mmCIF file of C-alpha atoms in Angstrom:
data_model
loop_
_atom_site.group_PDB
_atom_site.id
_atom_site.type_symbol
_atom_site.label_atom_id
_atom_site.label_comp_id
_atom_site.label_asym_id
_atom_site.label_seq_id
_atom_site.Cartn_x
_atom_site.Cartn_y
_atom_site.Cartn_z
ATOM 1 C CA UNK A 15 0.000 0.000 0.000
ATOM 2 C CA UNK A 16 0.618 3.680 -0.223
ATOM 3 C CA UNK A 17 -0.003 6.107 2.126
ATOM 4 C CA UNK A 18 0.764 10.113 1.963
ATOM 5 C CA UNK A 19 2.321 9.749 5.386
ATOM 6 C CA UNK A 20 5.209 7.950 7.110
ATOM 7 C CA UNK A 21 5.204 5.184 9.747
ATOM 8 C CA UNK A 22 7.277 7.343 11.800
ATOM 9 C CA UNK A 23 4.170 9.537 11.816
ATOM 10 C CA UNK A 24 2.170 7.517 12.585
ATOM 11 C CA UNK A 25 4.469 6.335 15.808
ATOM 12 C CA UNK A 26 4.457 10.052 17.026
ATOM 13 C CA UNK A 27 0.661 10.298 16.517
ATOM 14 C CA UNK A 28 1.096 12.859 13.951
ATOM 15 C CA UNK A 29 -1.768 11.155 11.671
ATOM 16 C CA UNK A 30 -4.850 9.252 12.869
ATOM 17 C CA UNK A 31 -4.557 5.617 10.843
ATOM 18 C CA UNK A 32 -5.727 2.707 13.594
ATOM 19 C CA UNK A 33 -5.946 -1.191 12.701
ATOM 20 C CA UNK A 34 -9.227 -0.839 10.947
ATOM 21 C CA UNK A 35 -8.064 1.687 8.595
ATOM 22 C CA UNK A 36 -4.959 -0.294 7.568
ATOM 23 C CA UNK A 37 -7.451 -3.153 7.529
ATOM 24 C CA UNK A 38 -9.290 -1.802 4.831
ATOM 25 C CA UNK A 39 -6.372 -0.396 2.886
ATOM 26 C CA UNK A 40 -5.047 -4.127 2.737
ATOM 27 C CA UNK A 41 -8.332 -5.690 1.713
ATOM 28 C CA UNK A 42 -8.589 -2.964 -1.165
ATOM 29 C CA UNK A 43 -4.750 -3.299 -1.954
ATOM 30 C CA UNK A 44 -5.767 -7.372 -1.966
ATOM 31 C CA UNK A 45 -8.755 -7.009 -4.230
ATOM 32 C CA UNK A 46 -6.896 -4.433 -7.211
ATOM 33 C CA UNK A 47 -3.889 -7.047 -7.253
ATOM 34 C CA UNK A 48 -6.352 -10.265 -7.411
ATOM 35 C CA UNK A 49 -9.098 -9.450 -8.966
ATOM 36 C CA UNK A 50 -11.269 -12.163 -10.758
ATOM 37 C CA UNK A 51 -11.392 -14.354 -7.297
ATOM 38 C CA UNK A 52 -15.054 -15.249 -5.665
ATOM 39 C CA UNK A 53 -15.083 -13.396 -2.149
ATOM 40 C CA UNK A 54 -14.684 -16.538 -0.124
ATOM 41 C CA UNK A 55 -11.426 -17.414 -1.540
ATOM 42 C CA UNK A 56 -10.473 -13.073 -1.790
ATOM 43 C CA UNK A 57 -11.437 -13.413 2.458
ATOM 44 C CA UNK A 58 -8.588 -16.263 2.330
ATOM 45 C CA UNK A 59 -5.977 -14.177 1.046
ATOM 46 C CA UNK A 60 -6.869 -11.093 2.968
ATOM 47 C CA UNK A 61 -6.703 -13.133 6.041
ATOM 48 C CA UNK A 62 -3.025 -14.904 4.891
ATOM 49 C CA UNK A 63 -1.875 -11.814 4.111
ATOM 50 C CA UNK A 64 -3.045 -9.839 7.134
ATOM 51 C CA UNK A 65 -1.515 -12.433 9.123
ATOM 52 C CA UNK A 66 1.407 -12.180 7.978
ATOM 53 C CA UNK A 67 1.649 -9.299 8.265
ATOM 54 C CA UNK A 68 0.736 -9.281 12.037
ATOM 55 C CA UNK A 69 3.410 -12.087 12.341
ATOM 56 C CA UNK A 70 5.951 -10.230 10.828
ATOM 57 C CA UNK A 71 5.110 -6.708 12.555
ATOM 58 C CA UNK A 72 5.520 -8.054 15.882
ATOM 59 C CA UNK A 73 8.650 -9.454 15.122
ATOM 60 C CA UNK A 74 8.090 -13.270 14.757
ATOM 61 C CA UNK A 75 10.431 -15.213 12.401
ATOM 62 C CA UNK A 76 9.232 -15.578 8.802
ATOM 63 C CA UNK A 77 10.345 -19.059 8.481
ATOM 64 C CA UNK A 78 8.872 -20.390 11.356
ATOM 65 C CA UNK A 79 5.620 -18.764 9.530
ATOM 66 C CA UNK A 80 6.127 -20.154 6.404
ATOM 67 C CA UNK A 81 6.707 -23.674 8.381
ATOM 68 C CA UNK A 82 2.847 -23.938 8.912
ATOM 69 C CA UNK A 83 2.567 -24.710 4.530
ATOM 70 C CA UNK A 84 4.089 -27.597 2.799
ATOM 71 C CA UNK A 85 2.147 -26.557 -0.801
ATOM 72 C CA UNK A 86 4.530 -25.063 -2.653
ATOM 73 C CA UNK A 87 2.378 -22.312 -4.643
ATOM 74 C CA UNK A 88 1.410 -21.671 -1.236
ATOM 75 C CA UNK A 89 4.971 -20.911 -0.326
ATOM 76 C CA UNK A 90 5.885 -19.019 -3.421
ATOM 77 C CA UNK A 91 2.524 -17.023 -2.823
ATOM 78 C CA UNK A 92 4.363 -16.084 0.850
ATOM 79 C CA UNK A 93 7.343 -15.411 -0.692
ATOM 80 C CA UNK A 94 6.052 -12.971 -3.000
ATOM 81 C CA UNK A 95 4.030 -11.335 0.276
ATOM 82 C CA UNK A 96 6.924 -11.152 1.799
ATOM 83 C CA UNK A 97 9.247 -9.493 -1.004
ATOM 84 C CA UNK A 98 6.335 -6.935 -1.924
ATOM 85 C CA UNK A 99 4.983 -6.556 1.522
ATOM 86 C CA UNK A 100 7.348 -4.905 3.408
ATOM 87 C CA UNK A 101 5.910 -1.286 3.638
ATOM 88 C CA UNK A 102 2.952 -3.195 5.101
ATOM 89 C CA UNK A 103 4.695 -4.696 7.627
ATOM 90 C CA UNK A 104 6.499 -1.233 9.198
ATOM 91 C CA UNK A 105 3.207 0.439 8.972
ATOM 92 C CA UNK A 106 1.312 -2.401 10.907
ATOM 93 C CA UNK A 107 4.408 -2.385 13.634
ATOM 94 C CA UNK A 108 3.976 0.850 13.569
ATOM 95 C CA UNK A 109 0.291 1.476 14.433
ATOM 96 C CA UNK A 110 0.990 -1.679 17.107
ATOM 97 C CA UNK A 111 3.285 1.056 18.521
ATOM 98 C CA UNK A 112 1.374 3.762 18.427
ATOM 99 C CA UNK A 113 -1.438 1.619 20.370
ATOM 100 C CA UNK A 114 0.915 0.543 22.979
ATOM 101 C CA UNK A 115 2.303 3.936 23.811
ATOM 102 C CA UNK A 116 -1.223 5.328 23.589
ATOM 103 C CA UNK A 117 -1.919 2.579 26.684
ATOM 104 C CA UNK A 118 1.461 4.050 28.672
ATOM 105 C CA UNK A 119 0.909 7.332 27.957
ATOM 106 C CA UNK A 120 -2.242 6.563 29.839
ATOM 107 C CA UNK A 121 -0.547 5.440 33.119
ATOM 108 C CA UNK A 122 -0.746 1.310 31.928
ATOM 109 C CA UNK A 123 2.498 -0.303 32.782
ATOM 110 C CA UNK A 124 4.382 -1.346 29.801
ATOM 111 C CA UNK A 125 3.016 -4.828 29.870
ATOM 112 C CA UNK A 126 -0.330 -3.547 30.727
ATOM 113 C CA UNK A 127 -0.313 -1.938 27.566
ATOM 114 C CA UNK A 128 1.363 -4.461 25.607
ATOM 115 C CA UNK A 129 -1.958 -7.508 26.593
ATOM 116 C CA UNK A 130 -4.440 -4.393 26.049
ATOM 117 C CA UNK A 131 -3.810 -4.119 22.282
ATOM 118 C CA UNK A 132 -3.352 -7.612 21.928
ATOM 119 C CA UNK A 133 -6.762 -7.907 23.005
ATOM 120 C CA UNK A 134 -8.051 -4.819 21.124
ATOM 121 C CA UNK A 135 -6.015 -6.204 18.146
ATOM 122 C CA UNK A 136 -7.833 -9.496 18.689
ATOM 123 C CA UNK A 137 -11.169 -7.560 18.822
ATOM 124 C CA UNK A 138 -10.416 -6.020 15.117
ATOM 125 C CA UNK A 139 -8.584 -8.849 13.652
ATOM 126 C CA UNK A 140 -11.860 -11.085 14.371
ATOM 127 C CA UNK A 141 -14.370 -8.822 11.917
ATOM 128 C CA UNK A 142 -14.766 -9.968 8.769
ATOM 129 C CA UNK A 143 -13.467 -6.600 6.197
ATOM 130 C CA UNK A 144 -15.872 -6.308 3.048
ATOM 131 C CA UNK A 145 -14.551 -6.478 0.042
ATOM 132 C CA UNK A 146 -14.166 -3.341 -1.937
#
């Protein structure tokens, strides 16, 4: 995806872009690059590549992730995630920061703040994003 703003900005809580915004941006990224897919299997990819990207924002080795698939269009479909999916990645990490320091900045401990957005991020994660 694209934005008109940095990561770094959105760290410092210069912009406003939360999970469900970057949500949305990912499904509509998802849909331009495969389009001609029925929305069950466009839900599947969404969801493999949102969790990637989750896995890889919160700093979780990409093999171990690419363990869980022995197919190997599967894997090269990962791969190509991966490769082209990096600007996804910092921006996720980065709104995971933003989330956590919102939760300290609120007088949370650190690790307070850490299991309240992995709960909120649990919340968000779990609702289905239409297609656009």
């Amino acid at each position: 995806m694209e934005w008109e703003f940095t990561p770094q900005q959105v760290v410092k809580g210069e912009v406003d872009y939360d999970l469900d915004d970057f949500r949305h941006g990912l499904m509509q990224e998802i849909s331009l690059n495969v389009p001609g897919i029925g929305e069950e299997q466009l839900n599947a990819v969404f969801a493999l590549a949102y969790d990637l990207c989750y896995w890889l924002a919160t700093g979780k080795d990409y093999d171990e992730f690419e363990e869980q698939f022995a197919d190997i269009n599967m894997l090269m479909f990962l791969r190509a995630l991966r490769e082209h999916g990096q600007g996804n990645v910092e921006m996720l990490g980065a709104i995971l920061q933003r989330m956590i320091m919102d939760g300290v900045e609120a007088g949370l401990p650190l690790e307070e703040a850490v299991a309240q957005v992995a709960q909120a991020h649990g919340r968000v994660a779990s609702r289905v994003v239409p297609p656009c």
